[in-house]
Amino acid sequence: MRLCQEYLLGIGGVRMLRALGIAPTVWHANEGHSAFLTLERIRELIQKGSKHADASEIVRQSTVFTTHTPVPAGHDVFPHHLMDRYFAGYWEQLGLSREDFLRLGDTPESQGQGFNMTALAIRLAAHVNGVSREHGQVSREMWRHLWPGLPIEQVPIRSVTNGIHAPTWIAPELSQLYSKHLGPQWAEKCDDTAMWQRVLDVPDQELWAVRQTMKRKLMSFIRERARGGWMQGELQASQVITRGTLLDPEALTIGFARRFATYKRATLLFRDLVRLKELLHNQWRPVQLIFAGKAHPADEPGRYFIHEVMRYCDDHKLGGHVAFLENYDMHMAKFLVQGVDIWLNTPRFPLEASGTSGQKAALNGVINLSVLDGWWKEGYNGANGWGIEPLVGNQDVQAQDEHDAQQLYRMLQQEAIPLYYQRDLDGIPRGWLQLMKESLRSNAPRFCTKRMVKEYVDTLYAPAMAIAPSTW
Ligand SMILES: *Cc1c(COP(=O)(O)O)cnc(C)c1O
């Protein structure tokens, strides 16, 4: 099914664009899923009279490919017998023998048995990138075998760090505040660092009041969902609590929402339950956790992580301070990235290619506390949130988890929680707001799509266009 889908996307996609009379100069394959488009374009050129080598080079020069993850499950590999079933009769049209055709998808791991879509895409795209600086480096290591003998720093895989679309993710209340202080065109000028400098002058009271409103909206959203589930007969009374109805809009709230892929380590915060309980139950400085996410249906360990988090939500000794929200989607993500105080991300280094939810949170004045991996490795500047320095060079996952969890507890206990609850006579946490403004100033202009698309144009699309006549 997957192979058929990708056949339809890649080969059917080219034919659809042709039928619509659309003639792209540059073709951008995002992930390997659409990589068959390179084959179809070679076939077209050969049909018009080109030799295979020429056609292949033209396609290469005008193709951009972005890889999005170092996690093996994120790269499709098809067995050769399936490739035979769908491509017999096609490789001749590319001027290739079966062996040469299958070699396009070879990797050292596939041992002549599997056709790797990422390998195909990299072989047939002259402009390749990963989605953060660290991921660029990881990708060069991962794919250097395609350039045997080339020193790693010369492997031609660059990086463009992901960004988020500000108008989509900004809370309406905060957008109004930005309009007032940064100008009504703030979203169009989202990558303007000088404009974001002015966020430092926004009065603390105004920013804090808006943030409190956003947080109350999240709590109402959660309560109304639970109420709906209860009224529909989908939730038992006790489940109404585990869905977050005891959450307190005054308490420091930590959000963790993403796919429950195991490398994201959703349960890291529960590693030392005694220590966690101390934080959650502190009478004067309570902390609460909101989890949301889905696991891939075939990802058994990922699903187990969700069960484990659910078990903590169900545990009455945790007092309703831990909630799990089901059916995570973009609508729910908006409330979460806008409404919590701290955004937590604890991936196992170096597997988080970029991560974008933390960027959404940062734009909304939420503070990031995350492992220094993906985007946060380049976003963290020492004064705009908290960065967990991962344990590198030790392959023992238990040791990694222990090391990262200890830092996480320490940062919460000694830095984040005291700062959040340190209020002046007006009840305003001045230090927290300073951190928030520094996070906005430094992150908002860098991790938005405006900056990202400009970089794609400058470093990938323009070079690909320079050598591509407009006819292909
Ligand atoms: C932003 C977002 C993601 C991606 O978040 P990561 O930080 O990259 O894991 C996934 N799902 C939804 C619904 C999102 O809004």
Short mmCIF file of C-alpha atoms and ligand atoms in Angstrom, two decimals:
data_model
loop_
_atom_site.label_atom_id
_atom_site.label_comp_id
_atom_site.label_asym_id
_atom_site.label_seq_id
_atom_site.Cartn_x
_atom_site.Cartn_y
_atom_site.Cartn_z
CA MET A 1 0.00 0.00 0.00
CA ARG A 2 2.79 2.38 0.96
CA LEU A 3 4.65 1.69 -2.26
CA CYS A 4 1.50 2.30 -4.28
CA GLN A 5 0.87 5.56 -2.44
CA GLU A 6 4.38 6.77 -3.16
CA TYR A 7 4.13 5.63 -6.79
CA LEU A 8 0.95 7.66 -7.10
CA LEU A 9 2.48 10.68 -5.36
CA GLY A 10 5.80 10.71 -7.23
CA ILE A 11 4.92 9.47 -10.71
CA GLY A 12 1.26 10.47 -10.67
CA GLY A 13 2.25 13.85 -9.20
CA VAL A 14 4.50 14.68 -12.15
CA ARG A 15 1.83 13.60 -14.62
CA MET A 16 -0.79 15.64 -12.80
CA LEU A 17 1.33 18.79 -12.96
CA ARG A 18 1.90 18.18 -16.68
CA ALA A 19 -1.83 17.73 -17.24
CA LEU A 20 -2.43 21.03 -15.45
CA GLY A 21 0.13 22.72 -17.68
CA ILE A 22 2.45 23.48 -14.75
CA ALA A 23 6.18 23.40 -15.59
CA PRO A 24 8.28 23.79 -12.43
CA THR A 25 11.89 24.90 -12.81
CA VAL A 26 12.90 23.35 -9.51
CA TRP A 27 11.37 20.28 -7.90
CA HIS A 28 11.49 19.93 -4.12
CA ALA A 29 10.98 16.47 -2.63
CA ASN A 30 10.14 16.82 1.03
CA GLU A 31 11.07 13.48 2.63
CA GLY A 32 11.59 10.40 0.47
CA HIS A 33 7.87 9.84 -0.03
CA SER A 34 7.74 11.73 -3.32
CA ALA A 35 11.19 10.66 -4.57
CA PHE A 36 9.84 8.61 -7.52
CA LEU A 37 9.25 11.99 -9.15
CA THR A 38 12.92 11.96 -10.13
CA LEU A 39 12.44 8.73 -12.08
CA GLU A 40 9.40 10.00 -13.90
CA ARG A 41 11.24 13.14 -14.94
CA ILE A 42 14.15 11.08 -16.25
CA ARG A 43 11.67 8.98 -18.20
CA GLU A 44 10.13 12.09 -19.74
CA LEU A 45 13.50 13.42 -20.87
CA ILE A 46 14.51 10.10 -22.37
CA GLN A 47 11.23 9.92 -24.22
CA LYS A 48 12.11 13.32 -25.69
CA GLY A 49 15.42 11.92 -26.91
CA SER A 50 17.95 12.37 -24.07
CA LYS A 51 20.53 9.77 -23.08
CA HIS A 52 20.14 8.34 -19.57
CA ALA A 53 23.28 10.02 -18.20
CA ASP A 54 22.22 13.46 -19.49
CA ALA A 55 18.63 13.11 -18.35
CA SER A 56 19.76 11.96 -14.94
CA GLU A 57 22.14 14.91 -14.57
CA ILE A 58 19.49 17.45 -15.62
CA VAL A 59 17.08 16.01 -13.08
CA ARG A 60 19.75 15.99 -10.39
CA GLN A 61 20.68 19.62 -10.91
CA SER A 62 17.08 20.80 -10.73
CA THR A 63 15.99 18.73 -7.71
CA VAL A 64 16.04 19.76 -4.05
CA PHE A 65 15.63 17.09 -1.39
CA THR A 66 14.99 17.60 2.33
CA THR A 67 15.46 14.78 4.79
CA HIS A 68 13.53 15.17 8.05
CA THR A 69 14.65 12.55 10.55
CA PRO A 70 17.58 10.34 11.48
CA VAL A 71 15.19 7.75 12.99
CA PRO A 72 15.34 4.58 10.79
CA ALA A 73 11.56 4.04 10.87
CA GLY A 74 11.20 7.39 9.13
CA HIS A 75 12.89 6.10 5.95
CA ASP A 76 10.86 3.85 3.67
CA VAL A 77 12.63 0.76 2.36
CA PHE A 78 10.81 -1.49 -0.12
CA PRO A 79 11.75 -5.12 -0.76
CA HIS A 80 13.01 -5.84 -4.27
CA HIS A 81 10.19 -8.22 -5.08
CA LEU A 82 7.72 -5.35 -4.66
CA MET A 83 9.87 -3.06 -6.76
CA ASP A 84 9.82 -5.79 -9.42
CA ARG A 85 6.05 -5.99 -9.25
CA TYR A 86 5.49 -2.27 -9.85
CA PHE A 87 8.54 -1.22 -11.87
CA ALA A 88 9.11 -4.11 -14.30
CA GLY A 89 8.74 -2.49 -17.70
CA TYR A 90 9.56 0.94 -16.25
CA TRP A 91 13.33 0.70 -15.82
CA GLU A 92 13.78 0.00 -19.56
CA GLN A 93 12.09 3.34 -20.19
CA LEU A 94 14.79 4.94 -18.04
CA GLY A 95 17.48 3.27 -20.10
CA LEU A 96 18.46 1.06 -17.14
CA SER A 97 18.87 -2.64 -16.46
CA ARG A 98 17.05 -4.10 -13.46
CA GLU A 99 20.32 -4.19 -11.50
CA ASP A 100 21.24 -0.57 -12.25
CA PHE A 101 17.72 0.51 -11.42
CA LEU A 102 17.67 -1.27 -8.04
CA ARG A 103 21.12 0.10 -7.24
CA LEU A 104 19.59 3.59 -7.09
CA GLY A 105 17.98 2.59 -3.78
CA ASP A 106 20.92 0.67 -2.32
CA THR A 107 22.39 1.31 1.12
CA PRO A 108 25.03 -0.68 3.03
CA GLU A 109 22.26 -1.91 5.39
CA SER A 110 19.93 -3.09 2.63
CA GLN A 111 22.54 -5.60 1.40
CA GLY A 112 21.01 -5.71 -2.03
CA GLN A 113 17.58 -6.59 -0.63
CA GLY A 114 15.80 -3.29 -0.12
CA PHE A 115 15.14 -0.10 -2.06
CA ASN A 116 15.65 2.94 0.19
CA MET A 117 13.66 6.01 -0.84
CA THR A 118 16.02 8.45 0.91
CA ALA A 119 19.02 6.94 -0.89
CA LEU A 120 17.17 7.32 -4.20
CA ALA A 121 16.36 10.94 -3.43
CA ILE A 122 19.90 11.81 -2.40
CA ARG A 123 21.37 10.16 -5.50
CA LEU A 124 19.04 12.10 -7.78
CA ALA A 125 19.07 15.50 -6.06
CA ALA A 126 22.08 17.81 -6.24
CA HIS A 127 20.71 20.07 -3.48
CA VAL A 128 20.14 18.23 -0.21
CA ASN A 129 19.45 19.53 3.30
CA GLY A 130 18.58 18.54 6.84
CA VAL A 131 16.27 20.60 9.08
CA SER A 132 18.62 22.01 11.75
CA ARG A 133 22.38 22.52 11.98
CA GLU A 134 22.79 19.47 14.19
CA HIS A 135 20.58 17.40 11.88
CA GLY A 136 22.68 18.51 8.91
CA GLN A 137 25.73 17.11 10.69
CA VAL A 138 23.91 13.90 11.66
CA SER A 139 22.70 13.48 8.06
CA ARG A 140 26.20 13.94 6.65
CA GLU A 141 27.37 11.13 8.92
CA MET A 142 24.36 8.96 8.14
CA TRP A 143 24.66 9.28 4.34
CA ARG A 144 28.38 9.77 3.78
CA HIS A 145 28.61 6.24 2.38
CA LEU A 146 26.99 7.61 -0.79
CA TRP A 147 30.20 9.62 -1.36
CA PRO A 148 32.87 7.01 -0.60
CA GLY A 149 36.21 8.53 0.34
CA LEU A 150 34.91 12.09 0.74
CA PRO A 151 35.82 13.77 4.05
CA ILE A 152 32.71 14.28 6.17
CA GLU A 153 32.85 18.06 6.06
CA GLN A 154 32.69 17.92 2.26
CA VAL A 155 29.60 15.70 2.10
CA PRO A 156 27.17 17.96 0.22
CA ILE A 157 24.27 17.96 2.67
CA ARG A 158 23.53 21.36 4.15
CA SER A 159 20.89 22.49 6.59
CA VAL A 160 17.98 24.89 6.77
CA THR A 161 16.46 25.00 10.22
CA ASN A 162 12.69 24.61 10.36
CA GLY A 163 10.45 27.47 11.35
CA ILE A 164 6.77 27.92 12.14
CA HIS A 165 4.08 29.99 10.48
CA ALA A 166 3.46 32.77 12.98
CA PRO A 167 -0.08 33.78 11.90
CA THR A 168 -1.21 30.16 12.34
CA TRP A 169 0.24 29.63 15.81
CA ILE A 170 -0.07 32.98 17.55
CA ALA A 171 -2.81 33.45 20.16
CA PRO A 172 -5.23 36.19 19.05
CA GLU A 173 -4.80 38.14 22.31
CA LEU A 174 -1.03 38.15 21.97
CA SER A 175 -1.21 39.03 18.28
CA GLN A 176 -3.14 42.15 19.30
CA LEU A 177 -0.49 43.04 21.83
CA TYR A 178 2.24 42.61 19.18
CA SER A 179 0.22 44.76 16.78
CA LYS A 180 0.09 47.49 19.38
CA HIS A 181 3.78 47.42 20.31
CA LEU A 182 5.58 46.03 17.25
CA GLY A 183 3.22 47.37 14.61
CA PRO A 184 0.16 45.95 12.83
CA GLN A 185 2.39 44.34 10.20
CA TRP A 186 4.35 42.33 12.79
CA ALA A 187 3.48 38.94 11.26
CA GLU A 188 4.60 39.94 7.75
CA LYS A 189 7.87 41.16 9.26
CA CYS A 190 8.27 38.17 11.51
CA ASP A 191 11.93 37.59 10.61
CA ASP A 192 12.91 41.18 11.41
CA THR A 193 15.27 41.02 14.38
CA ALA A 194 15.20 44.80 14.93
CA MET A 195 11.41 44.71 15.25
CA TRP A 196 11.54 41.98 17.89
CA GLN A 197 14.03 44.02 19.86
CA ARG A 198 11.08 46.25 20.75
CA VAL A 199 9.36 43.43 22.62
CA LEU A 200 11.69 44.30 25.51
CA ASP A 201 9.76 47.58 25.93
CA VAL A 202 6.30 45.98 26.29
CA PRO A 203 5.06 46.77 29.82
CA ASP A 204 5.29 43.71 32.08
CA GLN A 205 1.71 44.09 33.36
CA GLU A 206 0.27 43.99 29.83
CA LEU A 207 2.25 40.97 28.74
CA TRP A 208 1.51 39.11 31.97
CA ALA A 209 -2.23 39.87 31.78
CA VAL A 210 -2.41 38.51 28.22
CA ARG A 211 -0.45 35.40 29.19
CA GLN A 212 -2.85 34.76 32.08
CA THR A 213 -5.81 35.05 29.71
CA MET A 214 -4.21 32.54 27.34
CA LYS A 215 -3.67 30.15 30.22
CA ARG A 216 -7.27 30.42 31.42
CA LYS A 217 -8.44 29.71 27.88
CA LEU A 218 -6.41 26.50 27.84
CA MET A 219 -7.95 25.44 31.15
CA SER A 220 -11.49 26.12 29.83
CA PHE A 221 -10.73 24.21 26.66
CA ILE A 222 -9.60 21.23 28.74
CA ARG A 223 -12.59 21.43 31.08
CA GLU A 224 -15.11 21.71 28.24
CA ARG A 225 -13.62 18.71 26.45
CA ALA A 226 -13.87 16.66 29.63
CA ARG A 227 -17.42 17.85 30.19
CA GLY A 228 -18.30 16.89 26.62
CA GLY A 229 -16.79 13.43 27.03
CA TRP A 230 -18.69 12.94 30.31
CA MET A 231 -22.00 14.09 28.83
CA GLN A 232 -21.56 11.88 25.76
CA GLY A 233 -20.99 8.93 28.06
CA GLU A 234 -17.44 8.47 26.74
CA LEU A 235 -15.75 9.23 30.07
CA GLN A 236 -16.22 7.81 33.55
CA ALA A 237 -16.22 10.26 36.47
CA SER A 238 -12.64 9.40 37.39
CA GLN A 239 -11.54 9.88 33.79
CA VAL A 240 -12.95 13.39 33.93
CA ILE A 241 -10.21 14.08 36.48
CA THR A 242 -7.42 12.46 34.49
CA ARG A 243 -8.45 14.66 31.53
CA GLY A 244 -7.38 17.71 33.51
CA THR A 245 -10.42 19.13 35.30
CA LEU A 246 -8.51 19.65 38.56
CA LEU A 247 -5.86 21.79 36.88
CA ASP A 248 -5.36 25.20 38.45
CA PRO A 249 -4.82 28.27 36.23
CA GLU A 250 -2.60 29.79 38.94
CA ALA A 251 -0.13 26.89 39.12
CA LEU A 252 3.06 26.59 37.08
CA THR A 253 2.02 24.45 34.14
CA ILE A 254 4.35 22.30 32.06
CA GLY A 255 3.24 21.06 28.64
CA PHE A 256 4.49 18.01 26.77
CA ALA A 257 2.65 17.31 23.53
CA ARG A 258 3.92 15.42 20.52
CA ARG A 259 3.90 12.06 18.80
CA PHE A 260 4.78 9.39 21.35
CA ALA A 261 7.77 8.10 19.42
CA THR A 262 10.00 6.42 21.99
CA TYR A 263 13.02 8.61 21.25
CA LYS A 264 11.01 11.57 22.60
CA ARG A 265 11.06 9.95 26.08
CA ALA A 266 7.67 11.17 27.32
CA THR A 267 8.16 9.45 30.68
CA LEU A 268 11.57 10.89 31.54
CA LEU A 269 10.02 13.29 34.06
CA PHE A 270 8.61 10.32 36.02
CA ARG A 271 11.99 8.70 36.51
CA ASP A 272 12.22 9.79 40.15
CA LEU A 273 8.64 9.74 41.42
CA VAL A 274 9.49 10.86 44.94
CA ARG A 275 11.24 13.93 43.63
CA LEU A 276 8.48 14.66 41.13
CA LYS A 277 5.78 14.41 43.80
CA GLU A 278 7.61 16.96 45.93
CA LEU A 279 7.45 19.39 43.04
CA LEU A 280 3.82 18.72 42.16
CA HIS A 281 2.46 18.87 45.69
CA ASN A 282 4.32 21.89 47.03
CA GLN A 283 1.56 23.84 48.72
CA TRP A 284 2.97 27.29 47.92
CA ARG A 285 4.57 26.58 44.58
CA PRO A 286 2.53 23.80 42.95
CA VAL A 287 3.41 22.39 39.55
CA GLN A 288 1.15 20.58 37.10
CA LEU A 289 1.79 18.62 33.92
CA ILE A 290 -0.26 18.34 30.76
CA PHE A 291 0.52 15.57 28.29
CA ALA A 292 -0.99 15.06 24.88
CA GLY A 293 -0.06 12.92 21.95
CA LYS A 294 -0.65 9.93 19.74
CA ALA A 295 1.51 6.95 18.96
CA HIS A 296 1.79 5.35 15.54
CA PRO A 297 -0.59 2.31 15.63
CA ALA A 298 2.31 -0.02 14.78
CA ASP A 299 4.62 1.49 17.40
CA GLU A 300 4.07 -0.82 20.40
CA PRO A 301 6.70 0.79 22.65
CA GLY A 302 5.27 4.22 21.83
CA ARG A 303 1.80 3.05 22.81
CA TYR A 304 3.20 1.65 26.01
CA PHE A 305 4.55 5.11 26.89
CA ILE A 306 1.03 6.52 26.58
CA HIS A 307 -0.30 3.79 28.91
CA GLU A 308 2.39 4.64 31.39
CA VAL A 309 1.55 8.34 31.39
CA MET A 310 -2.14 7.44 31.72
CA ARG A 311 -1.28 5.36 34.77
CA TYR A 312 0.25 8.42 36.45
CA CYS A 313 -2.82 10.50 35.58
CA ASP A 314 -4.99 7.81 37.19
CA ASP A 315 -2.86 7.68 40.33
CA HIS A 316 -4.84 9.54 42.99
CA LYS A 317 -1.61 10.16 44.90
CA LEU A 318 -0.60 12.53 42.11
CA GLY A 319 -3.70 14.52 42.98
CA GLY A 320 -4.95 15.41 39.52
CA HIS A 321 -1.80 17.43 38.89
CA VAL A 322 -1.04 15.31 35.84
CA ALA A 323 -3.42 15.26 32.89
CA PHE A 324 -3.47 13.47 29.56
CA LEU A 325 -5.41 14.84 26.61
CA GLU A 326 -6.46 12.42 23.90
CA ASN A 327 -6.72 13.04 20.16
CA TYR A 328 -3.87 15.50 19.89
CA ASP A 329 -4.25 17.54 16.72
CA MET A 330 -3.45 21.04 15.50
CA HIS A 331 -6.50 22.54 17.18
CA MET A 332 -5.49 21.17 20.56
CA ALA A 333 -1.83 21.98 19.87
CA LYS A 334 -2.75 25.65 19.52
CA PHE A 335 -4.30 25.79 22.98
CA LEU A 336 -1.34 23.95 24.50
CA VAL A 337 1.50 25.94 22.92
CA GLN A 338 -0.34 29.14 23.82
CA GLY A 339 -1.55 28.28 27.30
CA VAL A 340 1.17 26.51 29.30
CA ASP A 341 4.11 28.21 31.06
CA ILE A 342 6.91 25.81 30.18
CA TRP A 343 7.29 23.69 27.07
CA LEU A 344 9.17 20.50 27.79
CA ASN A 345 10.97 18.38 25.20
CA THR A 346 13.24 15.52 26.20
CA PRO A 347 14.36 13.70 23.05
CA ARG A 348 17.22 11.26 23.09
CA PHE A 349 20.13 13.13 21.49
CA PRO A 350 20.72 13.38 18.50
CA LEU A 351 17.40 12.05 17.24
CA GLU A 352 15.28 15.22 17.24
CA ALA A 353 15.94 16.49 13.73
CA SER A 354 14.38 19.86 14.48
CA GLY A 355 11.18 19.82 16.53
CA THR A 356 8.78 22.67 15.92
CA SER A 357 6.29 22.66 18.79
CA GLY A 358 8.82 24.46 21.00
CA GLN A 359 9.06 27.18 18.35
CA LYS A 360 5.27 27.59 18.43
CA ALA A 361 5.44 27.83 22.22
CA ALA A 362 8.28 30.38 22.15
CA LEU A 363 6.32 32.68 19.82
CA ASN A 364 3.53 32.67 22.41
CA GLY A 365 5.73 33.60 25.36
CA VAL A 366 6.11 30.06 26.68
CA ILE A 367 9.56 29.19 28.05
CA ASN A 368 11.40 26.21 26.57
CA LEU A 369 13.04 23.66 28.84
CA SER A 370 14.49 21.06 26.51
CA VAL A 371 17.37 18.82 25.61
CA LEU A 372 19.90 20.72 23.48
CA ASP A 373 19.06 18.91 20.26
CA GLY A 374 17.45 19.92 16.96
CA TRP A 375 16.34 23.55 16.79
CA TRP A 376 16.90 24.22 20.50
CA LYS A 377 20.60 23.44 20.22
CA GLU A 378 20.92 26.60 18.11
CA GLY A 379 18.03 28.53 19.70
CA TYR A 380 19.18 28.37 23.33
CA ASN A 381 21.46 31.27 24.22
CA GLY A 382 21.89 30.85 27.98
CA ALA A 383 19.30 33.51 28.86
CA ASN A 384 16.14 32.53 26.96
CA GLY A 385 15.05 29.30 28.63
CA TRP A 386 16.73 26.14 29.87
CA GLY A 387 18.86 23.67 27.96
CA ILE A 388 19.60 20.14 29.07
CA GLU A 389 23.12 19.22 27.97
CA PRO A 390 22.77 15.62 26.76
CA LEU A 391 25.21 12.92 27.67
CA VAL A 392 27.10 12.19 24.46
CA GLY A 393 29.54 9.42 23.71
CA ASN A 394 27.86 7.03 26.15
CA GLN A 395 25.77 4.41 24.37
CA ASP A 396 24.10 3.21 27.57
CA VAL A 397 20.55 4.50 27.34
CA GLN A 398 19.96 4.09 31.09
CA ALA A 399 22.94 6.29 31.82
CA GLN A 400 21.71 8.86 29.30
CA ASP A 401 18.22 8.90 30.81
CA GLU A 402 19.54 9.23 34.34
CA HIS A 403 21.92 12.03 33.40
CA ASP A 404 19.26 14.00 31.48
CA ALA A 405 16.57 13.46 34.14
CA GLN A 406 18.82 14.75 36.92
CA GLN A 407 19.42 17.97 35.01
CA LEU A 408 15.72 18.30 34.31
CA TYR A 409 14.80 18.02 38.02
CA ARG A 410 17.56 20.39 39.02
CA MET A 411 16.50 23.06 36.52
CA LEU A 412 12.88 22.84 37.60
CA GLN A 413 13.58 22.79 41.32
CA GLN A 414 16.35 25.35 41.55
CA GLU A 415 15.60 27.68 38.66
CA ALA A 416 12.24 27.49 36.90
CA ILE A 417 9.87 27.05 39.84
CA PRO A 418 11.45 29.73 42.09
CA LEU A 419 11.57 32.20 39.21
CA TYR A 420 7.94 31.65 38.29
CA TYR A 421 6.71 32.18 41.86
CA GLN A 422 8.93 35.12 42.66
CA ARG A 423 6.35 37.95 42.56
CA ASP A 424 6.57 41.66 43.31
CA LEU A 425 3.93 43.63 45.23
CA ASP A 426 1.74 43.75 42.10
CA GLY A 427 1.85 39.96 41.86
CA ILE A 428 3.99 40.09 38.73
CA PRO A 429 6.94 37.70 38.24
CA ARG A 430 9.45 40.21 36.89
CA GLY A 431 12.28 37.71 36.39
CA TRP A 432 10.00 35.32 34.51
CA LEU A 433 8.84 38.13 32.21
CA GLN A 434 12.43 39.12 31.53
CA LEU A 435 13.14 35.54 30.49
CA MET A 436 9.99 35.52 28.35
CA LYS A 437 10.94 38.71 26.56
CA GLU A 438 14.45 37.45 25.91
CA SER A 439 12.96 34.22 24.54
CA LEU A 440 10.66 36.19 22.22
CA ARG A 441 13.39 38.58 21.13
CA SER A 442 15.86 35.82 20.29
CA ASN A 443 13.61 33.01 19.01
CA ALA A 444 10.67 34.63 17.22
CA PRO A 445 12.61 36.16 14.28
CA ARG A 446 14.76 33.08 13.73
CA PHE A 447 12.32 30.21 13.94
CA CYS A 448 9.56 31.46 11.67
CA THR A 449 8.75 30.30 8.12
CA LYS A 450 9.61 33.74 6.75
CA ARG A 451 13.29 33.26 7.60
CA MET A 452 13.15 29.60 6.60
CA VAL A 453 11.69 30.14 3.12
CA LYS A 454 14.19 32.91 2.40
CA GLU A 455 16.99 30.52 3.27
CA TYR A 456 15.56 27.81 1.02
CA VAL A 457 15.44 30.31 -1.82
CA ASP A 458 18.98 31.58 -1.27
CA THR A 459 20.79 28.33 -0.56
CA LEU A 460 18.79 25.69 -2.48
CA TYR A 461 16.21 26.98 -4.95
CA ALA A 462 18.38 29.70 -6.52
CA PRO A 463 21.37 27.38 -7.13
CA ALA A 464 19.00 24.77 -8.58
CA MET A 465 17.39 27.37 -10.83
CA ALA A 466 20.70 28.79 -11.98
CA ILE A 467 21.49 25.69 -14.00
CA ALA A 468 17.98 24.65 -14.92
CA PRO A 469 16.53 25.95 -18.20
CA SER A 470 12.87 26.80 -17.71
CA THR A 471 11.72 23.98 -19.94
CA TRP A 472 12.07 21.12 -17.51
C1 LIG B 1 3.76 21.13 15.89
C2 LIG B 1 3.08 19.83 15.88
C3 LIG B 1 3.81 18.63 15.79
C4 LIG B 1 5.32 18.62 15.71
O1 LIG B 1 5.86 18.90 16.96
P1 LIG B 1 7.34 18.43 17.33
O2 LIG B 1 7.83 19.39 18.34
O3 LIG B 1 8.13 18.54 16.06
O4 LIG B 1 7.26 17.05 17.85
C5 LIG B 1 3.13 17.44 15.79
N1 LIG B 1 1.77 17.39 15.86
C6 LIG B 1 1.03 18.52 15.94
C7 LIG B 1 -0.45 18.40 16.04
C8 LIG B 1 1.65 19.77 15.96
O5 LIG B 1 0.90 20.88 16.02
#
